[in-house]
Amino acid sequence: MSIRKPVIGVMGPGKTELHTEPVEKHVELATELGKQIASHGWFLLTGGRNLGVMDAACRGAKSAGGTTIGILPGPDALDSSDAIDIPIITGMGSARNNVNALSSTVLIAVGMGPGTAAEVALALKARKPVVLLATQPEAEKFFTSLDASLVHVASDVESAIVHVKALLAAQSEATS
């Protein structure tokens, strides 16, 4: 029996009409999170673009020797992060958020924008565990109210990784 490496999805604001740019702390957190994901030997999955949290997480993972997967919304890879190893070109626009959610073993949201909120909601609908990091209290309250057993709030990168490890261990126990 082969054991697949976990795919950890890191989602967060790139650039939207509500956020002219991600908050610098989100970029810093995503970079460190990418490094930690790579150091644990997990695959990193993001929205793949060369913006914000997506790009920062990929750059962090690559700097630590990790493998990165980018689920791109457009019909080509022109706006992809150059830190993506495996670009998945969907031509699906925002519908690719469902691919992000369903392809992640665990999904981590760093910050919150409309696209990130959609990805979190889709993950919860699919019964995927979610870790919220540096998100607004209103978002934490809302998503926790949907399913407290699947939503975990992290105070920093270290606690996010602790949550991921525990969630992966629980999934491993459930399937063995």
CSV table of C-alpha atoms in Angstrom, one decimal:
chain,number,residue,atom,x,y,z
A,1,MET,CA,0.0,0.0,0.0
A,2,SER,CA,1.4,3.4,-0.9
A,3,ILE,CA,1.0,6.3,1.4
A,4,ARG,CA,0.5,9.7,-0.3
A,5,LYS,CA,2.2,12.8,0.8
A,6,PRO,CA,-0.3,15.3,2.3
A,7,VAL,CA,-1.2,18.3,0.2
A,8,ILE,CA,-1.5,21.3,2.3
A,9,GLY,CA,-3.5,24.1,0.7
A,10,VAL,CA,-2.5,27.7,1.7
A,11,MET,CA,-5.1,30.2,0.6
A,12,GLY,CA,-5.2,34.0,1.1
A,13,PRO,CA,-5.6,37.3,-0.5
A,14,GLY,CA,-3.8,38.0,-3.7
A,15,LYS,CA,-5.3,41.3,-5.0
A,16,THR,CA,-9.0,42.0,-5.1
A,17,GLU,CA,-11.2,45.0,-5.3
A,18,LEU,CA,-11.5,44.8,-1.5
A,19,HIS,CA,-7.8,44.5,-0.9
A,20,THR,CA,-5.5,46.5,-3.1
A,21,GLU,CA,-2.7,44.3,-1.7
A,22,PRO,CA,-2.5,41.7,1.0
A,23,VAL,CA,-1.4,42.9,4.4
A,24,GLU,CA,2.4,42.6,4.8
A,25,LYS,CA,1.9,40.4,7.8
A,26,HIS,CA,0.0,37.9,5.7
A,27,VAL,CA,2.9,37.8,3.2
A,28,GLU,CA,5.4,37.2,6.0
A,29,LEU,CA,3.2,34.5,7.6
A,30,ALA,CA,2.6,32.8,4.3
A,31,THR,CA,6.4,32.8,3.5
A,32,GLU,CA,7.1,31.1,6.9
A,33,LEU,CA,4.2,28.7,6.5
A,34,GLY,CA,5.5,27.6,3.1
A,35,LYS,CA,9.0,27.0,4.6
A,36,GLN,CA,7.4,24.9,7.4
A,37,ILE,CA,5.2,22.9,5.0
A,38,ALA,CA,8.3,22.1,2.9
A,39,SER,CA,10.4,21.2,6.0
A,40,HIS,CA,7.8,18.6,6.9
A,41,GLY,CA,7.9,17.0,3.5
A,42,TRP,CA,4.3,18.0,2.6
A,43,PHE,CA,3.3,19.3,-0.8
A,44,LEU,CA,2.1,22.9,-1.0
A,45,LEU,CA,-0.9,23.8,-3.0
A,46,THR,CA,-1.9,27.4,-3.7
A,47,GLY,CA,-3.9,29.4,-6.2
A,48,GLY,CA,-0.6,29.7,-8.1
A,49,ARG,CA,-0.6,33.3,-9.1
A,50,ASN,CA,2.3,35.7,-8.6
A,51,LEU,CA,0.4,37.8,-6.0
A,52,GLY,CA,0.1,38.0,-2.2
A,53,VAL,CA,-0.2,35.0,0.0
A,54,MET,CA,-0.1,32.5,-3.0
A,55,ASP,CA,3.2,33.7,-4.2
A,56,ALA,CA,4.7,34.2,-0.7
A,57,ALA,CA,3.8,30.6,0.4
A,58,CYS,CA,5.3,29.2,-2.8
A,59,ARG,CA,8.5,31.2,-2.4
A,60,GLY,CA,8.8,30.1,1.2
A,61,ALA,CA,8.4,26.4,0.3
A,62,LYS,CA,10.9,26.6,-2.6
A,63,SER,CA,13.5,28.3,-0.3
A,64,ALA,CA,13.2,25.2,1.9
A,65,GLY,CA,13.4,22.7,-1.0
A,66,GLY,CA,9.6,21.9,-1.1
A,67,THR,CA,7.3,21.0,-4.0
A,68,THR,CA,4.7,23.5,-5.0
A,69,ILE,CA,1.5,23.1,-7.0
A,70,GLY,CA,-0.5,26.0,-8.4
A,71,ILE,CA,-4.1,25.8,-9.4
A,72,LEU,CA,-4.3,28.7,-11.9
A,73,PRO,CA,-7.6,30.4,-12.9
A,74,GLY,CA,-6.7,31.4,-16.4
A,75,PRO,CA,-6.1,29.6,-19.7
A,76,ASP,CA,-2.3,29.9,-19.4
A,77,ALA,CA,0.5,30.2,-16.9
A,78,LEU,CA,1.4,33.8,-17.7
A,79,ASP,CA,0.6,35.3,-14.3
A,80,SER,CA,1.8,32.3,-12.3
A,81,SER,CA,4.4,32.5,-9.5
A,82,ASP,CA,7.8,31.5,-10.7
A,83,ALA,CA,8.0,29.5,-7.5
A,84,ILE,CA,5.5,27.0,-8.8
A,85,ASP,CA,6.8,23.5,-9.7
A,86,ILE,CA,3.5,22.1,-11.1
A,87,PRO,CA,1.2,24.6,-12.7
A,88,ILE,CA,-2.4,23.3,-13.2
A,89,ILE,CA,-4.0,25.5,-15.8
A,90,THR,CA,-7.8,25.4,-15.4
A,91,GLY,CA,-9.3,28.2,-17.5
A,92,MET,CA,-12.0,28.1,-14.8
A,93,GLY,CA,-11.7,31.5,-13.2
A,94,SER,CA,-12.9,31.5,-9.6
A,95,ALA,CA,-14.5,28.1,-10.1
A,96,ARG,CA,-10.9,26.8,-9.6
A,97,ASN,CA,-11.5,27.5,-5.9
A,98,ASN,CA,-13.3,24.2,-5.7
A,99,VAL,CA,-10.2,22.4,-7.1
A,100,ASN,CA,-8.1,24.2,-4.4
A,101,ALA,CA,-10.5,23.0,-1.6
A,102,LEU,CA,-11.0,19.5,-2.8
A,103,SER,CA,-7.3,18.8,-3.6
A,104,SER,CA,-6.1,19.9,-0.2
A,105,THR,CA,-5.7,17.4,2.6
A,106,VAL,CA,-5.8,20.3,5.0
A,107,LEU,CA,-6.5,23.9,4.0
A,108,ILE,CA,-4.9,26.9,5.8
A,109,ALA,CA,-6.3,30.4,5.2
A,110,VAL,CA,-3.9,33.2,5.9
A,111,GLY,CA,-5.9,36.4,6.0
A,112,MET,CA,-9.4,36.6,4.4
A,113,GLY,CA,-10.8,38.0,1.2
A,114,PRO,CA,-13.8,37.0,-0.9
A,115,GLY,CA,-11.9,34.2,-2.8
A,116,THR,CA,-10.4,32.9,0.4
A,117,ALA,CA,-13.8,32.8,2.1
A,118,ALA,CA,-15.2,30.8,-0.9
A,119,GLU,CA,-12.3,28.3,-0.6
A,120,VAL,CA,-12.9,27.9,3.2
A,121,ALA,CA,-16.6,27.4,2.6
A,122,LEU,CA,-16.0,24.8,-0.1
A,123,ALA,CA,-13.5,23.0,2.0
A,124,LEU,CA,-16.0,22.8,4.9
A,125,LYS,CA,-18.7,21.6,2.6
A,126,ALA,CA,-16.4,18.8,1.5
A,127,ARG,CA,-15.7,18.0,5.1
A,128,LYS,CA,-12.0,19.1,4.8
A,129,PRO,CA,-10.3,20.5,7.9
A,130,VAL,CA,-9.4,24.2,7.9
A,131,VAL,CA,-6.9,26.2,9.9
A,132,LEU,CA,-7.5,29.9,10.1
A,133,LEU,CA,-4.4,32.1,10.6
A,134,ALA,CA,-4.5,35.9,10.9
A,135,THR,CA,-8.1,36.1,10.0
A,136,GLN,CA,-10.7,38.5,11.3
A,137,PRO,CA,-12.7,37.6,14.4
A,138,GLU,CA,-15.9,37.8,12.4
A,139,ALA,CA,-14.6,35.2,9.9
A,140,GLU,CA,-13.5,32.9,12.7
A,141,LYS,CA,-16.8,33.2,14.4
A,142,PHE,CA,-18.8,32.6,11.2
A,143,PHE,CA,-16.8,29.6,9.9
A,144,THR,CA,-16.6,28.0,13.4
A,145,SER,CA,-20.4,28.3,13.6
A,146,LEU,CA,-20.7,26.2,10.4
A,147,ASP,CA,-18.7,23.3,11.8
A,148,ALA,CA,-16.5,23.8,14.9
A,149,SER,CA,-15.1,20.2,14.5
A,150,LEU,CA,-13.5,21.2,11.2
A,151,VAL,CA,-12.3,24.8,11.9
A,152,HIS,CA,-9.1,25.4,13.9
A,153,VAL,CA,-7.9,28.9,14.8
A,154,ALA,CA,-4.1,29.3,14.9
A,155,SER,CA,-2.4,32.2,16.6
A,156,ASP,CA,0.9,31.9,14.7
A,157,VAL,CA,2.6,29.7,12.1
A,158,GLU,CA,3.9,27.3,14.8
A,159,SER,CA,0.4,26.7,16.1
A,160,ALA,CA,-0.9,26.3,12.5
A,161,ILE,CA,1.6,23.5,11.9
A,162,VAL,CA,0.7,21.9,15.3
A,163,HIS,CA,-2.9,21.8,14.1
A,164,VAL,CA,-2.0,20.4,10.7
A,165,LYS,CA,0.1,17.6,12.4
A,166,ALA,CA,-2.8,16.7,14.7
A,167,LEU,CA,-5.3,16.7,11.8
A,168,LEU,CA,-3.0,14.5,9.6
A,169,ALA,CA,-2.5,12.1,12.5
A,170,ALA,CA,-6.3,11.9,13.1
A,171,GLN,CA,-6.9,11.2,9.4
A,172,SER,CA,-4.2,8.6,9.4
A,173,GLU,CA,-5.7,6.8,12.4
A,174,ALA,CA,-9.2,7.0,10.8
A,175,THR,CA,-8.0,5.3,7.6
A,176,SER,CA,-5.9,2.5,9.3
